Amino acid sequence: MRTAAYEIALFPGDGTGPEVLREGRRVLDALAEGERGRWNLTDYLGGGQYYQTTGREVDPESLEAARRADAILLGAVGWPGATLPNGDLAGGALVLGLRQSFDLFANVRPCKLYEGVRHRISGAFQQVWTPKNVDLVIVRENTEDLYAPLRGRLKRADETELTVDTRIITRKGAERVIRHAYELAQHRPQGAPEDGVKRLTCVDKSNVMEGCRFFRETFDRLGPEYPEIERDYAYVDAFTQWLIRNPEHYDVVVSTNLMGDIITDLASVLQGGMGFAAGGNLGVDHGMFEPVHGSSPKHAGRNVVNPFATFFAVEMMLRWLSERHHDDSLTRQADRLERSIAGVLRARSAQTYDQGGTVSTSGAGDRIVEAIRGLAA
Ligand code: IPM
Ligand code: MN
């Protein structure tokens, strides 16, 4: 077990980001009680609101600290009116910027419906589904595709005449994210809820696009190295209906960046909504973990948003650190956190407004902290 403290850089960011990250910090503090010096948590400023007051999205020293940290936990960025002169989202340096500059090539987004949580597919279906139906992970490529910063606008006499976004799929980019997904499928013990089969589904549009054809070829080329994983295929348009009709079929899913962006929001309705959706942006040397919901300006400062996505982001971070540093004590802490979360959800004692409840953000945090204290490390 590693004895040095883990350095964790917290970027609360904009809107409700600071509110959920405050609860994330309390969870980490509760897990470390009685175990002095497990981790050092340091807050750094940055985001759209920071840009509005300082003219900088984030300070270079903060980015340097993030580079040195063992892991990064991000709240959310984005604020109405906070835009860079070129039209980009101010604060994007912390999301898209870090994905590129720290080469965080795999965006891993688990989608599991816990007992006691209502999925968010309208009325009649509420609560029909359980974790027996929804337990999958979507792995999204995170550095290329239409997100490659290769775009532009051509103006003539101040009139926009033409815009270009470039879709890039490289051998290296496809290979490393697909490998990551195969390895994840290998390590998930349970396989798909439907039949227990370890399955990796490649979601693309290879019936039309060359980059997708290459992505799928790469998926097939690497497949024989993972003989115990069933290879499965879906065009993204068909996938959107199959995912909702038959989520139990899916175990691990891999896709390109923009399609991954879209299908992960869609998948979140199966797990209770964006309030439960967490993501890990993983590279070789760095990992950044975040609730996926964004800064939610209309709820900012009201202590009402759902902090569970942040709790799941903390859990992912602990598992990732545990694996990197061969530190089983962190797996035990992640297990303890997951059991605490599952217990509170099952008891429906921390339902925020999005689940039809009246519990506040910090009230939900209180329930989790109590549950953690009730479970031995
Ligand atoms: C996400 C977000 C980001 C993305 C935005 C905030 C740029 O939607 O993390 O999914 O498009 O990747
Ligand atoms: Mn998104």
Tab-separated table of C-alpha atoms and ligand atoms in Angstrom:
chain	number	residue	atom	x	y	z
A	1	MET	CA	0.000	0.000	0.000
A	2	ARG	CA	1.202	3.465	-0.864
A	3	THR	CA	1.898	5.576	2.208
A	4	ALA	CA	2.244	9.027	0.616
A	5	ALA	CA	-0.991	10.994	0.474
A	6	TYR	CA	-2.765	11.115	-2.885
A	7	GLU	CA	-2.935	14.628	-4.261
A	8	ILE	CA	-6.380	15.378	-5.607
A	9	ALA	CA	-7.038	18.601	-7.493
A	10	LEU	CA	-10.618	19.836	-7.236
A	11	PHE	CA	-12.008	22.210	-9.837
A	12	PRO	CA	-15.511	23.147	-8.638
A	13	GLY	CA	-16.075	25.396	-11.671
A	14	ASP	CA	-19.397	27.051	-12.412
A	15	GLY	CA	-22.999	27.072	-11.264
A	16	THR	CA	-23.913	23.992	-9.278
A	17	GLY	CA	-20.404	22.548	-9.714
A	18	PRO	CA	-19.206	23.935	-6.359
A	19	GLU	CA	-22.344	22.634	-4.605
A	20	VAL	CA	-21.899	19.052	-5.745
A	21	LEU	CA	-18.138	19.083	-5.314
A	22	ARG	CA	-18.561	20.268	-1.717
A	23	GLU	CA	-20.494	17.040	-1.100
A	24	GLY	CA	-17.828	15.051	-2.943
A	25	ARG	CA	-15.225	16.507	-0.624
A	26	ARG	CA	-17.312	15.562	2.440
A	27	VAL	CA	-17.532	11.992	1.149
A	28	LEU	CA	-13.763	11.795	0.731
A	29	ASP	CA	-13.274	13.295	4.204
A	30	ALA	CA	-15.681	10.757	5.720
A	31	LEU	CA	-13.912	7.845	4.045
A	32	ALA	CA	-10.556	9.057	5.365
A	33	GLU	CA	-11.711	9.585	8.957
A	34	GLY	CA	-9.374	7.853	11.348
A	35	GLU	CA	-6.889	7.337	8.539
A	36	ARG	CA	-4.967	10.614	8.524
A	37	GLY	CA	-3.218	11.636	5.384
A	38	ARG	CA	-4.868	9.378	2.790
A	39	TRP	CA	-5.390	12.236	0.427
A	40	ASN	CA	-4.894	15.968	0.177
A	41	LEU	CA	-7.757	17.792	-1.444
A	42	THR	CA	-6.965	21.189	-2.936
A	43	ASP	CA	-9.463	23.506	-4.608
A	44	TYR	CA	-8.542	25.429	-7.745
A	45	LEU	CA	-10.456	28.198	-9.462
A	46	GLY	CA	-11.466	28.163	-13.098
A	47	GLY	CA	-14.438	28.174	-15.440
A	48	GLY	CA	-16.782	30.597	-17.161
A	49	GLN	CA	-17.568	32.680	-14.103
A	50	TYR	CA	-13.870	32.918	-13.290
A	51	TYR	CA	-13.318	34.098	-16.854
A	52	GLN	CA	-15.933	36.807	-16.444
A	53	THR	CA	-14.169	38.243	-13.407
A	54	THR	CA	-10.521	37.707	-14.366
A	55	GLY	CA	-10.347	37.332	-18.139
A	56	ARG	CA	-8.705	33.926	-17.661
A	57	GLU	CA	-10.469	30.563	-17.841
A	58	VAL	CA	-7.949	29.063	-15.465
A	59	ASP	CA	-4.545	30.120	-14.150
A	60	PRO	CA	-1.431	28.403	-15.507
A	61	GLU	CA	-0.362	27.504	-11.943
A	62	SER	CA	-3.651	25.673	-11.413
A	63	LEU	CA	-3.157	23.687	-14.603
A	64	GLU	CA	0.351	22.867	-13.469
A	65	ALA	CA	-1.023	21.636	-10.124
A	66	ALA	CA	-3.566	19.529	-12.009
A	67	ARG	CA	-0.748	18.024	-14.047
A	68	ARG	CA	1.156	17.078	-10.904
A	69	ALA	CA	-1.917	15.784	-9.042
A	70	ASP	CA	-2.705	12.065	-8.829
A	71	ALA	CA	-6.267	12.727	-9.959
A	72	ILE	CA	-8.577	15.584	-10.876
A	73	LEU	CA	-12.174	16.005	-9.792
A	74	LEU	CA	-14.194	18.505	-11.801
A	75	GLY	CA	-17.571	20.010	-10.837
A	76	ALA	CA	-18.941	21.624	-13.983
A	77	VAL	CA	-18.159	24.440	-16.364
A	78	GLY	CA	-20.309	26.770	-18.422
A	79	TRP	CA	-22.124	29.965	-17.537
A	80	PRO	CA	-24.639	32.035	-19.522
A	81	GLY	CA	-22.864	34.841	-21.314
A	82	ALA	CA	-19.396	33.501	-20.547
A	83	THR	CA	-17.991	33.123	-24.033
A	84	LEU	CA	-14.516	33.571	-25.443
A	85	PRO	CA	-13.967	36.131	-28.207
A	86	ASN	CA	-13.905	33.296	-30.772
A	87	GLY	CA	-17.328	32.082	-29.622
A	88	ASP	CA	-16.100	29.075	-27.622
A	89	LEU	CA	-17.530	28.238	-24.223
A	90	ALA	CA	-15.472	30.007	-21.533
A	91	GLY	CA	-14.285	27.356	-19.109
A	92	GLY	CA	-13.911	24.860	-21.920
A	93	ALA	CA	-10.185	24.899	-21.133
A	94	LEU	CA	-11.072	22.707	-18.154
A	95	VAL	CA	-13.066	20.128	-20.085
A	96	LEU	CA	-12.170	20.008	-23.764
A	97	GLY	CA	-8.812	21.659	-23.070
A	98	LEU	CA	-7.701	19.106	-20.472
A	99	ARG	CA	-8.968	16.207	-22.583
A	100	GLN	CA	-6.602	17.371	-25.319
A	101	SER	CA	-3.638	18.636	-23.322
A	102	PHE	CA	-3.543	15.717	-20.857
A	103	ASP	CA	-4.457	13.291	-23.659
A	104	LEU	CA	-7.443	11.848	-21.768
A	105	PHE	CA	-8.406	9.539	-24.594
A	106	ALA	CA	-11.100	7.367	-23.022
A	107	ASN	CA	-14.265	8.786	-21.525
A	108	VAL	CA	-15.798	6.011	-19.452
A	109	ARG	CA	-19.438	6.466	-18.480
A	110	PRO	CA	-21.133	3.744	-16.457
A	111	CYS	CA	-24.905	3.487	-16.643
A	112	LYS	CA	-26.409	1.391	-13.875
A	113	LEU	CA	-29.896	1.658	-12.418
A	114	TYR	CA	-29.743	1.164	-8.660
A	115	GLU	CA	-32.591	-0.247	-6.667
A	116	GLY	CA	-34.749	2.588	-5.348
A	117	VAL	CA	-34.003	4.911	-8.259
A	118	ARG	CA	-36.674	5.773	-10.794
A	119	HIS	CA	-35.478	5.746	-14.349
A	120	ARG	CA	-36.644	8.753	-16.303
A	121	ILE	CA	-38.525	7.266	-19.221
A	122	SER	CA	-41.934	8.878	-18.955
A	123	GLY	CA	-44.879	7.898	-16.781
A	124	ALA	CA	-46.098	4.377	-17.341
A	125	PHE	CA	-42.724	2.710	-17.281
A	126	GLN	CA	-41.546	4.292	-14.047
A	127	GLN	CA	-39.911	1.798	-11.733
A	128	VAL	CA	-40.638	-1.169	-13.962
A	129	TRP	CA	-36.947	-1.603	-14.470
A	130	THR	CA	-34.326	-2.528	-11.928
A	131	PRO	CA	-30.549	-3.026	-11.901
A	132	LYS	CA	-31.293	-6.395	-13.497
A	133	ASN	CA	-32.020	-4.522	-16.706
A	134	VAL	CA	-29.591	-1.637	-16.750
A	135	ASP	CA	-25.915	-2.179	-16.018
A	136	LEU	CA	-23.669	-1.121	-18.865
A	137	VAL	CA	-20.655	1.092	-19.478
A	138	ILE	CA	-20.196	3.344	-22.472
A	139	VAL	CA	-16.612	4.094	-23.511
A	140	ARG	CA	-16.408	7.197	-25.637
A	141	GLU	CA	-13.340	8.238	-27.603
A	142	ASN	CA	-12.398	11.596	-26.119
A	143	THR	CA	-9.797	13.415	-28.242
A	144	GLU	CA	-10.670	13.216	-31.925
A	145	ASP	CA	-13.649	12.840	-34.296
A	146	LEU	CA	-15.552	16.127	-34.734
A	147	TYR	CA	-14.048	17.343	-31.460
A	148	ALA	CA	-10.586	17.598	-33.013
A	149	PRO	CA	-9.775	21.284	-32.752
A	150	LEU	CA	-9.565	21.592	-36.519
A	151	ARG	CA	-12.380	23.853	-37.521
A	152	GLY	CA	-12.923	27.215	-39.009
A	153	ARG	CA	-15.070	29.850	-40.547
A	154	LEU	CA	-14.524	31.718	-43.761
A	155	LYS	CA	-15.831	35.239	-43.948
A	156	ARG	CA	-16.032	37.501	-46.966
A	157	ALA	CA	-16.730	41.182	-46.321
A	158	ASP	CA	-17.710	40.271	-42.766
A	159	GLU	CA	-20.342	37.757	-43.889
A	160	THR	CA	-19.872	34.114	-42.937
A	161	GLU	CA	-19.700	32.151	-46.149
A	162	LEU	CA	-18.580	28.756	-44.992
A	163	THR	CA	-17.808	26.758	-41.874
A	164	VAL	CA	-15.781	23.570	-41.547
A	165	ASP	CA	-15.532	20.951	-38.823
A	166	THR	CA	-13.148	18.125	-39.486
A	167	ARG	CA	-13.871	14.541	-38.528
A	168	ILE	CA	-10.642	12.792	-37.627
A	169	ILE	CA	-10.354	9.105	-36.772
A	170	THR	CA	-6.762	7.942	-36.400
A	171	ARG	CA	-5.301	4.477	-36.039
A	172	LYS	CA	-3.789	5.357	-32.678
A	173	GLY	CA	-6.968	7.025	-31.408
A	174	ALA	CA	-9.245	4.173	-32.442
A	175	GLU	CA	-6.906	1.447	-31.222
A	176	ARG	CA	-6.306	2.749	-27.738
A	177	VAL	CA	-9.929	3.460	-26.908
A	178	ILE	CA	-11.130	0.151	-28.346
A	179	ARG	CA	-8.459	-1.707	-26.367
A	180	HIS	CA	-9.552	0.118	-23.258
A	181	ALA	CA	-13.119	-1.052	-23.876
A	182	TYR	CA	-12.098	-4.698	-24.496
A	183	GLU	CA	-10.072	-4.680	-21.296
A	184	LEU	CA	-12.936	-3.202	-19.355
A	185	ALA	CA	-15.232	-5.924	-20.712
A	186	GLN	CA	-12.679	-8.536	-19.611
A	187	HIS	CA	-12.614	-7.154	-16.096
A	188	ARG	CA	-16.338	-6.807	-15.563
A	189	PRO	CA	-17.244	-10.061	-13.852
A	190	GLN	CA	-20.962	-10.169	-14.594
A	191	GLY	CA	-21.319	-9.553	-18.357
A	192	ALA	CA	-24.609	-8.297	-19.793
A	193	PRO	CA	-27.697	-8.470	-17.544
A	194	GLU	CA	-29.608	-10.363	-20.268
A	195	ASP	CA	-27.440	-13.467	-20.419
A	196	GLY	CA	-24.222	-12.917	-18.470
A	197	VAL	CA	-22.246	-12.810	-21.717
A	198	LYS	CA	-19.197	-10.528	-21.752
A	199	ARG	CA	-20.058	-8.397	-24.742
A	200	LEU	CA	-18.532	-5.358	-26.403
A	201	THR	CA	-20.788	-3.430	-28.767
A	202	CYS	CA	-19.238	-1.144	-31.374
A	203	VAL	CA	-21.584	1.756	-32.080
A	204	ASP	CA	-20.829	3.647	-35.276
A	205	LYS	CA	-22.162	4.742	-38.641
A	206	SER	CA	-19.959	2.489	-40.731
A	207	ASN	CA	-22.670	2.054	-43.322
A	208	VAL	CA	-21.890	5.632	-44.378
A	209	MET	CA	-18.696	7.086	-42.963
A	210	GLU	CA	-15.130	6.129	-43.759
A	211	GLY	CA	-13.837	6.960	-40.285
A	212	CYS	CA	-16.476	4.706	-38.768
A	213	ARG	CA	-15.601	1.939	-41.200
A	214	PHE	CA	-12.009	2.205	-40.019
A	215	PHE	CA	-13.134	2.309	-36.375
A	216	ARG	CA	-15.095	-0.918	-36.894
A	217	GLU	CA	-12.204	-2.547	-38.784
A	218	THR	CA	-9.971	-1.730	-35.837
A	219	PHE	CA	-12.572	-3.211	-33.480
A	220	ASP	CA	-12.521	-6.433	-35.527
A	221	ARG	CA	-8.750	-6.502	-35.901
A	222	LEU	CA	-8.231	-6.327	-32.128
A	223	GLY	CA	-11.100	-8.692	-31.308
A	224	PRO	CA	-9.143	-11.973	-31.632
A	225	GLU	CA	-6.847	-10.799	-28.816
A	226	TYR	CA	-9.879	-10.916	-26.530
A	227	PRO	CA	-11.498	-14.239	-27.441
A	228	GLU	CA	-13.733	-14.346	-24.368
A	229	ILE	CA	-15.507	-11.124	-25.385
A	230	GLU	CA	-18.481	-11.405	-27.734
A	231	ARG	CA	-18.288	-8.832	-30.524
A	232	ASP	CA	-21.518	-7.001	-31.181
A	233	TYR	CA	-22.339	-4.218	-33.663
A	234	ALA	CA	-24.875	-1.433	-33.935
A	235	TYR	CA	-25.350	1.505	-36.235
A	236	VAL	CA	-25.871	4.478	-34.012
A	237	ASP	CA	-29.381	5.281	-35.245
A	238	ALA	CA	-30.636	1.764	-34.552
A	239	PHE	CA	-28.713	1.708	-31.279
A	240	THR	CA	-30.772	4.594	-29.900
A	241	GLN	CA	-33.917	2.470	-30.031
A	242	TRP	CA	-32.329	-0.823	-28.995
A	243	LEU	CA	-30.738	0.797	-25.970
A	244	ILE	CA	-34.116	1.959	-24.712
A	245	ARG	CA	-36.043	-1.183	-25.730
A	246	ASN	CA	-33.560	-3.758	-24.576
A	247	PRO	CA	-30.888	-2.286	-22.286
A	248	GLU	CA	-30.190	-5.688	-20.725
A	249	HIS	CA	-28.388	-6.723	-23.913
A	250	TYR	CA	-25.530	-4.280	-23.282
A	251	ASP	CA	-22.421	-4.823	-21.211
A	252	VAL	CA	-19.695	-2.520	-22.584
A	253	VAL	CA	-20.226	-0.191	-25.545
A	254	VAL	CA	-17.521	1.662	-27.449
A	255	SER	CA	-18.070	4.590	-29.789
A	256	THR	CA	-16.503	7.630	-31.369
A	257	ASN	CA	-16.522	11.011	-29.653
A	258	LEU	CA	-19.672	12.812	-30.831
A	259	MET	CA	-21.819	9.688	-31.021
A	260	GLY	CA	-20.532	8.773	-27.575
A	261	ASP	CA	-21.496	12.219	-26.311
A	262	ILE	CA	-25.057	11.790	-27.558
A	263	ILE	CA	-25.674	8.181	-26.545
A	264	THR	CA	-24.349	8.725	-23.024
A	265	ASP	CA	-26.917	11.465	-22.370
A	266	LEU	CA	-29.582	9.174	-23.799
A	267	ALA	CA	-28.405	6.287	-21.629
A	268	SER	CA	-28.574	8.458	-18.517
A	269	VAL	CA	-32.399	8.367	-18.568
A	270	LEU	CA	-32.109	4.623	-17.923
A	271	GLN	CA	-30.085	5.211	-14.756
A	272	GLY	CA	-32.322	7.892	-13.242
A	273	GLY	CA	-31.242	10.912	-15.259
A	274	MET	CA	-28.163	13.081	-15.506
A	275	GLY	CA	-28.172	13.467	-11.738
A	276	PHE	CA	-26.679	9.960	-11.556
A	277	ALA	CA	-24.324	10.052	-14.545
A	278	ALA	CA	-20.597	10.171	-13.814
A	279	GLY	CA	-17.664	10.036	-16.174
A	280	GLY	CA	-13.965	9.313	-15.992
A	281	ASN	CA	-11.695	10.973	-18.567
A	282	LEU	CA	-8.734	8.632	-18.631
A	283	GLY	CA	-5.307	8.885	-20.171
A	284	VAL	CA	-2.029	7.113	-19.583
A	285	ASP	CA	-0.737	9.617	-17.037
A	286	HIS	CA	-3.816	11.509	-15.903
A	287	GLY	CA	-7.408	10.919	-14.873
A	288	MET	CA	-10.174	13.487	-14.534
A	289	PHE	CA	-13.505	12.535	-13.000
A	290	GLU	CA	-16.741	14.487	-13.203
A	291	PRO	CA	-20.482	14.452	-12.858
A	292	VAL	CA	-21.705	14.736	-16.447
A	293	HIS	CA	-24.697	16.992	-15.765
A	294	GLY	CA	-23.079	20.387	-16.283
A	295	SER	CA	-23.389	23.609	-14.309
A	296	SER	CA	-27.193	23.875	-14.379
A	297	PRO	CA	-27.331	27.687	-13.978
A	298	LYS	CA	-31.022	27.806	-13.129
A	299	HIS	CA	-30.456	25.707	-10.001
A	300	ALA	CA	-27.192	27.347	-8.972
A	301	GLY	CA	-26.966	28.505	-5.369
A	302	ARG	CA	-30.197	26.764	-4.365
A	303	ASN	CA	-28.740	23.598	-2.797
A	304	VAL	CA	-31.228	21.428	-4.707
A	305	VAL	CA	-29.347	19.461	-7.342
A	306	ASN	CA	-28.640	15.766	-7.121
A	307	PRO	CA	-25.096	15.074	-5.881
A	308	PHE	CA	-25.104	11.333	-6.641
A	309	ALA	CA	-23.293	11.745	-9.959
A	310	THR	CA	-20.452	13.308	-7.985
A	311	PHE	CA	-20.467	10.416	-5.492
A	312	PHE	CA	-20.160	7.977	-8.398
A	313	ALA	CA	-17.363	10.115	-9.879
A	314	VAL	CA	-15.508	9.860	-6.557
A	315	GLU	CA	-16.025	6.098	-6.546
A	316	MET	CA	-14.609	5.813	-10.085
A	317	MET	CA	-11.654	7.951	-9.115
A	318	LEU	CA	-10.836	5.709	-6.154
A	319	ARG	CA	-11.022	2.570	-8.320
A	320	TRP	CA	-8.797	4.126	-10.958
A	321	LEU	CA	-6.224	5.244	-8.380
A	322	SER	CA	-6.354	1.833	-6.767
A	323	GLU	CA	-5.526	0.111	-10.034
A	324	ARG	CA	-2.766	2.527	-10.991
A	325	HIS	CA	-1.042	2.366	-7.635
A	326	HIS	CA	-1.828	-1.268	-6.815
A	327	ASP	CA	-3.446	-0.006	-3.647
A	328	ASP	CA	-6.168	-2.405	-2.481
A	329	SER	CA	-7.080	-0.125	0.389
A	330	LEU	CA	-8.608	2.238	-2.174
A	331	THR	CA	-10.700	-0.556	-3.691
A	332	ARG	CA	-12.024	-1.261	-0.221
A	333	GLN	CA	-12.872	2.425	0.189
A	334	ALA	CA	-14.579	2.477	-3.223
A	335	ASP	CA	-16.572	-0.635	-2.267
A	336	ARG	CA	-17.518	0.994	1.001
A	337	LEU	CA	-18.683	4.098	-0.829
A	338	GLU	CA	-20.667	2.079	-3.341
A	339	ARG	CA	-22.379	0.093	-0.575
A	340	SER	CA	-23.212	3.354	1.204
A	341	ILE	CA	-24.663	4.838	-1.985
A	342	ALA	CA	-26.630	1.670	-2.788
A	343	GLY	CA	-28.038	1.515	0.756
A	344	VAL	CA	-29.174	5.129	0.752
A	345	LEU	CA	-30.718	4.779	-2.716
A	346	ARG	CA	-32.507	1.567	-1.749
A	347	ALA	CA	-33.925	3.312	1.342
A	348	ARG	CA	-35.017	6.256	-0.858
A	349	SER	CA	-33.886	8.529	1.963
A	350	ALA	CA	-31.996	11.061	-0.151
A	351	GLN	CA	-34.311	11.801	-3.048
A	352	THR	CA	-33.663	15.221	-4.563
A	353	TYR	CA	-36.241	17.050	-6.706
A	354	ASP	CA	-35.316	15.177	-9.890
A	355	GLN	CA	-36.416	11.931	-8.197
A	356	GLY	CA	-39.633	13.501	-6.928
A	357	GLY	CA	-38.209	14.174	-3.460
A	358	THR	CA	-37.480	17.256	-1.387
A	359	VAL	CA	-34.050	16.418	0.019
A	360	SER	CA	-31.390	19.076	-0.585
A	361	THR	CA	-27.952	18.597	-2.101
A	362	SER	CA	-26.290	18.818	1.310
A	363	GLY	CA	-29.087	16.714	2.868
A	364	ALA	CA	-28.267	13.915	0.423
A	365	GLY	CA	-24.619	14.374	1.367
A	366	ASP	CA	-25.560	14.003	5.059
A	367	ARG	CA	-27.229	10.637	4.339
A	368	ILE	CA	-24.174	9.317	2.507
A	369	VAL	CA	-21.754	10.504	5.178
A	370	GLU	CA	-23.864	8.754	7.860
A	371	ALA	CA	-23.922	5.584	5.786
A	372	ILE	CA	-20.144	5.679	5.285
A	373	ARG	CA	-19.596	6.118	9.017
A	374	GLY	CA	-21.851	3.123	9.640
A	375	LEU	CA	-19.690	0.843	7.508
A	376	ALA	CA	-16.238	-0.125	8.651
A	377	ALA	CA	-13.371	0.685	6.291
B	1	IPM	C1	-19.772	16.192	-22.007
B	1	IPM	C2	-20.185	17.599	-22.363
B	1	IPM	C3	-19.065	18.276	-23.111
B	1	IPM	C4	-18.855	17.535	-24.404
B	1	IPM	C5	-19.312	19.788	-23.366
B	1	IPM	C6	-19.508	20.534	-22.069
B	1	IPM	C7	-18.235	20.431	-24.166
B	1	IPM	O1	-21.376	17.595	-23.075
B	1	IPM	O2	-18.800	16.033	-21.257
B	1	IPM	O3	-20.416	15.245	-22.460
B	1	IPM	O4	-19.486	17.836	-25.440
B	1	IPM	O5	-18.052	16.602	-24.420
B	2	MN	MN	-22.253	15.612	-23.308
